[in-house]
Amino acid sequence: MFLRILKKDLKRKKTMNIILLIFVTLSAMFMSSSVNNIISVATGIDYYFEKAGLKDYFYISRYNNGTNYAEERLKSISSYKEYKKEDSVMFTSDDLSHGGKKLIDSSRSSLLMPVDNAQIKYFDSENNEITSVPEGKAYITSMLPNDAGLREGDRICVDILGTKIEFEYIGKAKDAFLGSGFVNNPRILINRSDYDKFLENKQIYDSKRAAVFYIQTDDTASLQEDMSGISGIYFEGDIGMIKTTYIMDTLVAAIFLVVSFGLIIVSLVVLRFTIGFTITEEFREIGVMKALGLPNGDIRRLYLIKYAGIAAAGSLTGFILGIPFGNMMIKQSEKNMVLDRENIVPIGLACSALVVVIILVFCYRSTAKIKKLSPIDAVRDGQTGERFSKGSKLVLGKSRLGLRGFLGANDILSAPRHYGIITLVFTICILLVMILATTANTLKSDSLIYLFGVTESDVFLSDTATVFDVMAGVKTSEEADTEIEDILRENGMPASVHHELWYRLPVITDKRETTVVFLKCSKTKTTDYTYTEGTAPAAKDEIAVTDSIAEEIGADIGDKVKININGNIREYMITAKFESMNNLGKAARLHEDVEIPDSLISSSFHAQIDFDDHPDDDEIAKRIEKLKDIFDTSEVFDKGGFVDDCTGVGSTIADVKNLVLIISIMIIIMISILMERSFITKEKPQIALLKAIGFENRDIYIYHTVRFALTVAAAAIIAALVCIPMTKLTMDPVFRIMGATKSIKYELKYAEIFGFYQVIIICSTIIAAFMTSLYTVKIKAQDTASIE
């Protein structure tokens, strides 16, 4: 008997069961793919680093007259177990071309190295270890191949100080040390014989060689002290810092995980609503079964069997679809990392089984209503005739909404639980899009410029080659600024130019000695920068530090520390703290009058250009295009573009936002169809009554559509009210990891955030509800007397 009842029910409730099956499939798909990705991302970096063979501490050091001072010091100390060294040749984006044109503009330094000297493991796009490279061919790490649009088989040319060799690009390589999205320093892996050709050039041998050191140690603090004060080092960090640089790569995966969990919640909430709604709707069948003598337990078991079958079919389908969906979600992270994806099948099956259990729990709890139903309910059409309160406080005679608007609003207020669930679902979908859009806009706005330790300027020009010349002693920093100023003056754009220079200097306290990255610009004043505590350094013996540095050296505002500048050790007082996303929050600032030789420069930001005539934004945009032609580079930015270039993920998050928008619209459309179809089935007698008293079909279409329009409008208002608090709650911790210790000022584009996206979602909801309401045309006035 049970099987006959189930068979008839599945046929008679075909539409509702199909919709229910779709939501079960979505729940299983999101659950299995999200949990798999959580495990992959959470353990992925450690798995990747172990597979690549990374050590505990790292240095990148230049050779000076054939000597690498970092290696000389390593040979004389004992605070490490072992070190490995990769010899390389430094080059810039100016040295790399494709088809006679510069391959890409990049402010990041690059390394050329023979693969047979690799001291860590590099992997190709298929996660196979790269152990050899044929002569005349090359792999490239980082995002450079993607940004340049390179395809396997393309020819690239490397021209360093007159030594020019053409290579065939054979694929992208994954570099655990320098290949993260935040660092993104390219390395070209080539054959030893090709590498030796570059070293035959004496200029390259004397001025372009560098070495990457991978050091194993149990005492990082002692190693830092022993290695402090060495010239020629332009990068150092421990494995914890390198892990943090992958924050941008894992951020995209984390966003997808948050989105997936949001959609899981949506699916399960709607699922519970649908099951409860269906059981409430089937009062006739339940009443008849009770009249025939079936106990409550058997009736509940009947529904459990039915939904167990739907849950099993949907979960299995969701598991199968979850594999490619999960791969798509984690694709961005896999571009730069080797992730452990070996257990996705058992984990996916376990998650799908969990979905079945959750659905059955929901179903069992929902079937508790069966106890309250009696055989008389089948006779009374599900109504007891008792009502102890008004459906809502709206009164038709006093309403200004019009008849159709009144009916829609009255339905919402009469069933707040049902419509509240719909509003919650719509709010989550809208909010996900708004949070991502706000984050993407912030990462591409000038509101974060203070976090990069620079002053606001009209234009930022990348000139890595010039900075390398200064570091190599070819020219002074003053000459580099003057050279750019002369070019600007010759082209009718007189301006002042300055660079924010980086220096790695030993800092000595009573507790320890370490090396700190200091920022300094002789053409600005310390009062031009933003500080979170204290006052800007006002004298040459005063400095400002970030919270990370203060914690590392064990000092605070008012304390004094010793700084070794080119052998001259002096005391400096900490007078202020500031936020910085430079070096992941580990930075300090010197007074502009402190004298430091150019030989101690370890890096620099873009050349900052301030035009003498103070042009407006439109004129600056025109001059940026002109400067791109003059300097033959695309790396010319306004303030917002500079921030976007430094963070490097604003555009990626914007792409994720667009995908989430599409998914949200699909979910909202499905929910609108499901809910409207359910309401039509339940309200068949009421709709028939409306037609009997003279309502036309179009009146009913509009009345039903108004309910969803009001619901999604309420969701849009709620999402707008909580957008900023929820953005801060979800995104502030990410910025904090990057060095922004205080709350971020998020960039709000009101027309986009509070207009464009809401309009798209509201219109999608209205269209879906209206199209589904057309089904009411099948209901006739005589259906008021029908119980079938």
mmCIF file of N, CA, C and O in Angstrom, residues 241-287:
data_model
loop_
_atom_site.group_PDB
_atom_site.id
_atom_site.type_symbol
_atom_site.label_atom_id
_atom_site.label_comp_id
_atom_site.label_asym_id
_atom_site.label_seq_id
_atom_site.Cartn_x
_atom_site.Cartn_y
_atom_site.Cartn_z
ATOM 1 N N MET A 241 56.065 34.381 6.944
ATOM 2 C CA MET A 241 55.813 35.505 6.052
ATOM 3 C C MET A 241 55.418 35.024 4.660
ATOM 4 O O MET A 241 54.495 35.562 4.032
ATOM 5 N N ILE A 242 56.109 34.004 4.165
ATOM 6 C CA ILE A 242 55.792 33.490 2.833
ATOM 7 C C ILE A 242 54.378 32.923 2.805
ATOM 8 O O ILE A 242 53.642 33.100 1.822
ATOM 9 N N LYS A 243 53.970 32.253 3.880
ATOM 10 C CA LYS A 243 52.598 31.751 3.951
ATOM 11 C C LYS A 243 51.606 32.900 3.864
ATOM 12 O O LYS A 243 50.578 32.811 3.170
ATOM 13 N N THR A 244 51.910 33.984 4.552
ATOM 14 C CA THR A 244 51.003 35.125 4.558
ATOM 15 C C THR A 244 50.880 35.748 3.178
ATOM 16 O O THR A 244 49.840 36.304 2.839
ATOM 17 N N THR A 245 51.936 35.670 2.371
ATOM 18 C CA THR A 245 51.855 36.265 1.033
ATOM 19 C C THR A 245 50.839 35.560 0.151
ATOM 20 O O THR A 245 50.441 36.101 -0.884
ATOM 21 N N TYR A 246 50.413 34.366 0.549
ATOM 22 C CA TYR A 246 49.393 33.648 -0.221
ATOM 23 C C TYR A 246 47.981 34.048 0.186
ATOM 24 O O TYR A 246 47.016 33.422 -0.251
ATOM 25 N N ILE A 247 47.864 35.101 1.018
ATOM 26 C CA ILE A 247 46.552 35.548 1.459
ATOM 27 C C ILE A 247 45.690 35.951 0.276
ATOM 28 O O ILE A 247 44.481 35.702 0.237
ATOM 29 N N MET A 248 46.313 36.572 -0.760
ATOM 30 C CA MET A 248 45.539 36.996 -1.916
ATOM 31 C C MET A 248 45.054 35.804 -2.747
ATOM 32 O O MET A 248 43.971 35.834 -3.325
ATOM 33 N N ASP A 249 45.857 34.757 -2.804
ATOM 34 C CA ASP A 249 45.450 33.568 -3.553
ATOM 35 C C ASP A 249 44.354 32.804 -2.816
ATOM 36 O O ASP A 249 43.406 32.319 -3.442
ATOM 37 N N THR A 250 44.482 32.696 -1.499
ATOM 38 C CA THR A 250 43.466 31.981 -0.733
ATOM 39 C C THR A 250 42.228 32.837 -0.507
ATOM 40 O O THR A 250 41.152 32.297 -0.212
ATOM 41 N N LEU A 251 42.365 34.166 -0.654
ATOM 42 C CA LEU A 251 41.218 35.046 -0.447
ATOM 43 C C LEU A 251 40.095 34.716 -1.418
ATOM 44 O O LEU A 251 38.926 34.649 -1.036
ATOM 45 N N VAL A 252 40.440 34.506 -2.677
ATOM 46 C CA VAL A 252 39.423 34.201 -3.683
ATOM 47 C C VAL A 252 38.737 32.888 -3.351
ATOM 48 O O VAL A 252 37.506 32.772 -3.407
ATOM 49 N N ALA A 253 39.539 31.874 -2.974
ATOM 50 C CA ALA A 253 38.942 30.593 -2.592
ATOM 51 C C ALA A 253 38.075 30.760 -1.346
ATOM 52 O O ALA A 253 36.985 30.186 -1.259
ATOM 53 N N ALA A 254 38.533 31.567 -0.399
ATOM 54 C CA ALA A 254 37.759 31.786 0.823
ATOM 55 C C ALA A 254 36.437 32.478 0.511
ATOM 56 O O ALA A 254 35.401 32.161 1.106
ATOM 57 N N ILE A 255 36.461 33.434 -0.426
ATOM 58 C CA ILE A 255 35.225 34.112 -0.821
ATOM 59 C C ILE A 255 34.240 33.111 -1.401
ATOM 60 O O ILE A 255 33.043 33.114 -1.078
ATOM 61 N N PHE A 256 34.742 32.231 -2.260
ATOM 62 C CA PHE A 256 33.870 31.211 -2.833
ATOM 63 C C PHE A 256 33.306 30.303 -1.744
ATOM 64 O O PHE A 256 32.145 29.867 -1.812
ATOM 65 N N LEU A 257 34.110 30.014 -0.724
ATOM 66 C CA LEU A 257 33.637 29.160 0.352
ATOM 67 C C LEU A 257 32.524 29.846 1.133
ATOM 68 O O LEU A 257 31.514 29.235 1.479
ATOM 69 N N VAL A 258 32.704 31.146 1.408
ATOM 70 C CA VAL A 258 31.666 31.906 2.113
ATOM 71 C C VAL A 258 30.385 31.925 1.284
ATOM 72 O O VAL A 258 29.282 31.730 1.797
ATOM 73 N N VAL A 259 30.558 32.167 -0.024
ATOM 74 C CA VAL A 259 29.403 32.175 -0.922
ATOM 75 C C VAL A 259 28.710 30.814 -0.908
ATOM 76 O O VAL A 259 27.478 30.721 -0.837
ATOM 77 N N SER A 260 29.505 29.755 -0.963
ATOM 78 C CA SER A 260 28.931 28.413 -0.987
ATOM 79 C C SER A 260 28.147 28.121 0.283
ATOM 80 O O SER A 260 27.035 27.581 0.239
ATOM 81 N N PHE A 261 28.700 28.510 1.437
ATOM 82 C CA PHE A 261 27.984 28.266 2.685
ATOM 83 C C PHE A 261 26.709 29.099 2.757
ATOM 84 O O PHE A 261 25.688 28.649 3.285
ATOM 85 N N GLY A 262 26.779 30.327 2.226
ATOM 86 C CA GLY A 262 25.567 31.139 2.171
ATOM 87 C C GLY A 262 24.488 30.461 1.345
ATOM 88 O O GLY A 262 23.317 30.426 1.726
ATOM 89 N N LEU A 263 24.888 29.899 0.226
ATOM 90 C CA LEU A 263 23.924 29.225 -0.647
ATOM 91 C C LEU A 263 23.452 27.901 -0.047
ATOM 92 O O LEU A 263 22.318 27.473 -0.284
ATOM 93 N N ILE A 264 24.321 27.233 0.725
ATOM 94 C CA ILE A 264 23.884 26.022 1.427
ATOM 95 C C ILE A 264 22.778 26.370 2.425
ATOM 96 O O ILE A 264 21.740 25.707 2.495
ATOM 97 N N ILE A 265 23.000 27.447 3.177
ATOM 98 C CA ILE A 265 21.987 27.885 4.140
ATOM 99 C C ILE A 265 20.681 28.206 3.427
ATOM 100 O O ILE A 265 19.594 27.813 3.852
ATOM 101 N N VAL A 266 20.810 28.922 2.298
ATOM 102 C CA VAL A 266 19.627 29.258 1.511
ATOM 103 C C VAL A 266 18.896 27.996 1.074
ATOM 104 O O VAL A 266 17.676 27.865 1.220
ATOM 105 N N SER A 267 19.638 27.054 0.539
ATOM 106 C CA SER A 267 19.020 25.827 0.020
ATOM 107 C C SER A 267 18.321 25.049 1.126
ATOM 108 O O SER A 267 17.193 24.575 0.953
ATOM 109 N N LEU A 268 18.979 24.916 2.288
ATOM 110 C CA LEU A 268 18.395 24.122 3.367
ATOM 111 C C LEU A 268 17.196 24.823 4.003
ATOM 112 O O LEU A 268 16.216 24.167 4.379
ATOM 113 N N VAL A 269 17.258 26.136 4.124
ATOM 114 C CA VAL A 269 16.118 26.871 4.677
ATOM 115 C C VAL A 269 14.904 26.717 3.771
ATOM 116 O O VAL A 269 13.785 26.419 4.225
ATOM 117 N N VAL A 270 15.124 26.914 2.470
ATOM 118 C CA VAL A 270 14.024 26.762 1.523
ATOM 119 C C VAL A 270 13.539 25.318 1.490
ATOM 120 O O VAL A 270 12.340 25.042 1.345
ATOM 121 N N LEU A 271 14.471 24.396 1.641
ATOM 122 C CA LEU A 271 14.124 22.978 1.651
ATOM 123 C C LEU A 271 13.172 22.663 2.807
ATOM 124 O O LEU A 271 12.133 21.998 2.626
ATOM 125 N N ARG A 272 13.519 23.136 3.987
ATOM 126 C CA ARG A 272 12.659 22.902 5.145
ATOM 127 C C ARG A 272 11.297 23.547 4.948
ATOM 128 O O ARG A 272 10.253 22.962 5.267
ATOM 129 N N PHE A 273 11.310 24.744 4.410
ATOM 130 C CA PHE A 273 10.049 25.435 4.149
ATOM 131 C C PHE A 273 9.182 24.635 3.179
ATOM 132 O O PHE A 273 7.977 24.471 3.369
ATOM 133 N N THR A 274 9.822 24.117 2.138
ATOM 134 C CA THR A 274 9.085 23.372 1.112
ATOM 135 C C THR A 274 8.482 22.089 1.682
ATOM 136 O O THR A 274 7.328 21.759 1.408
ATOM 137 N N ILE A 275 9.262 21.369 2.465
ATOM 138 C CA ILE A 275 8.758 20.122 3.053
ATOM 139 C C ILE A 275 7.584 20.408 3.985
ATOM 140 O O ILE A 275 6.525 19.762 3.903
ATOM 141 N N GLY A 276 7.751 21.383 4.866
ATOM 142 C CA GLY A 276 6.665 21.739 5.773
ATOM 143 C C GLY A 276 5.438 22.220 5.033
ATOM 144 O O GLY A 276 4.297 21.883 5.373
ATOM 145 N N PHE A 277 5.665 23.010 4.002
ATOM 146 C CA PHE A 277 4.571 23.539 3.197
ATOM 147 C C PHE A 277 3.815 22.409 2.495
ATOM 148 O O PHE A 277 2.591 22.397 2.430
ATOM 149 N N THR A 278 4.562 21.441 1.975
ATOM 150 C CA THR A 278 3.946 20.324 1.258
ATOM 151 C C THR A 278 3.087 19.495 2.193
ATOM 152 O O THR A 278 1.968 19.086 1.841
ATOM 153 N N ILE A 279 3.580 19.223 3.397
ATOM 154 C CA ILE A 279 2.815 18.423 4.357
ATOM 155 C C ILE A 279 1.541 19.161 4.778
ATOM 156 O O ILE A 279 0.463 18.563 4.887
ATOM 157 N N THR A 280 1.667 20.481 4.986
ATOM 158 C CA THR A 280 0.494 21.280 5.338
ATOM 159 C C THR A 280 -0.545 21.235 4.226
ATOM 160 O O THR A 280 -1.756 21.188 4.465
ATOM 161 N N GLU A 281 -0.070 21.245 2.997
ATOM 162 C CA GLU A 281 -0.946 21.241 1.829
ATOM 163 C C GLU A 281 -1.705 19.919 1.690
ATOM 164 O O GLU A 281 -2.824 19.874 1.191
ATOM 165 N N GLU A 282 -1.109 18.812 2.190
ATOM 166 C CA GLU A 282 -1.692 17.495 1.971
ATOM 167 C C GLU A 282 -2.588 17.073 3.129
ATOM 168 O O GLU A 282 -2.591 15.906 3.554
ATOM 169 N N PHE A 283 -3.340 18.047 3.658
ATOM 170 C CA PHE A 283 -4.233 17.744 4.770
ATOM 171 C C PHE A 283 -5.290 16.715 4.383
ATOM 172 O O PHE A 283 -5.722 15.912 5.214
ATOM 173 N N ARG A 284 -5.743 16.750 3.122
ATOM 174 C CA ARG A 284 -6.785 15.809 2.703
ATOM 175 C C ARG A 284 -6.274 14.370 2.800
ATOM 176 O O ARG A 284 -6.925 13.480 3.365
ATOM 177 N N GLU A 285 -5.081 14.134 2.185
ATOM 178 C CA GLU A 285 -4.524 12.790 2.174
ATOM 179 C C GLU A 285 -4.272 12.276 3.583
ATOM 180 O O GLU A 285 -4.555 11.107 3.920
ATOM 181 N N ILE A 286 -3.721 13.181 4.424
ATOM 182 C CA ILE A 286 -3.408 12.783 5.804
ATOM 183 C C ILE A 286 -4.691 12.484 6.576
ATOM 184 O O ILE A 286 -4.793 11.497 7.329
ATOM 185 N N GLY A 287 -5.715 13.325 6.367
ATOM 186 C CA GLY A 287 -6.990 13.099 7.043
ATOM 187 C C GLY A 287 -7.639 11.794 6.638
ATOM 188 O O GLY A 287 -8.180 11.060 7.475
#
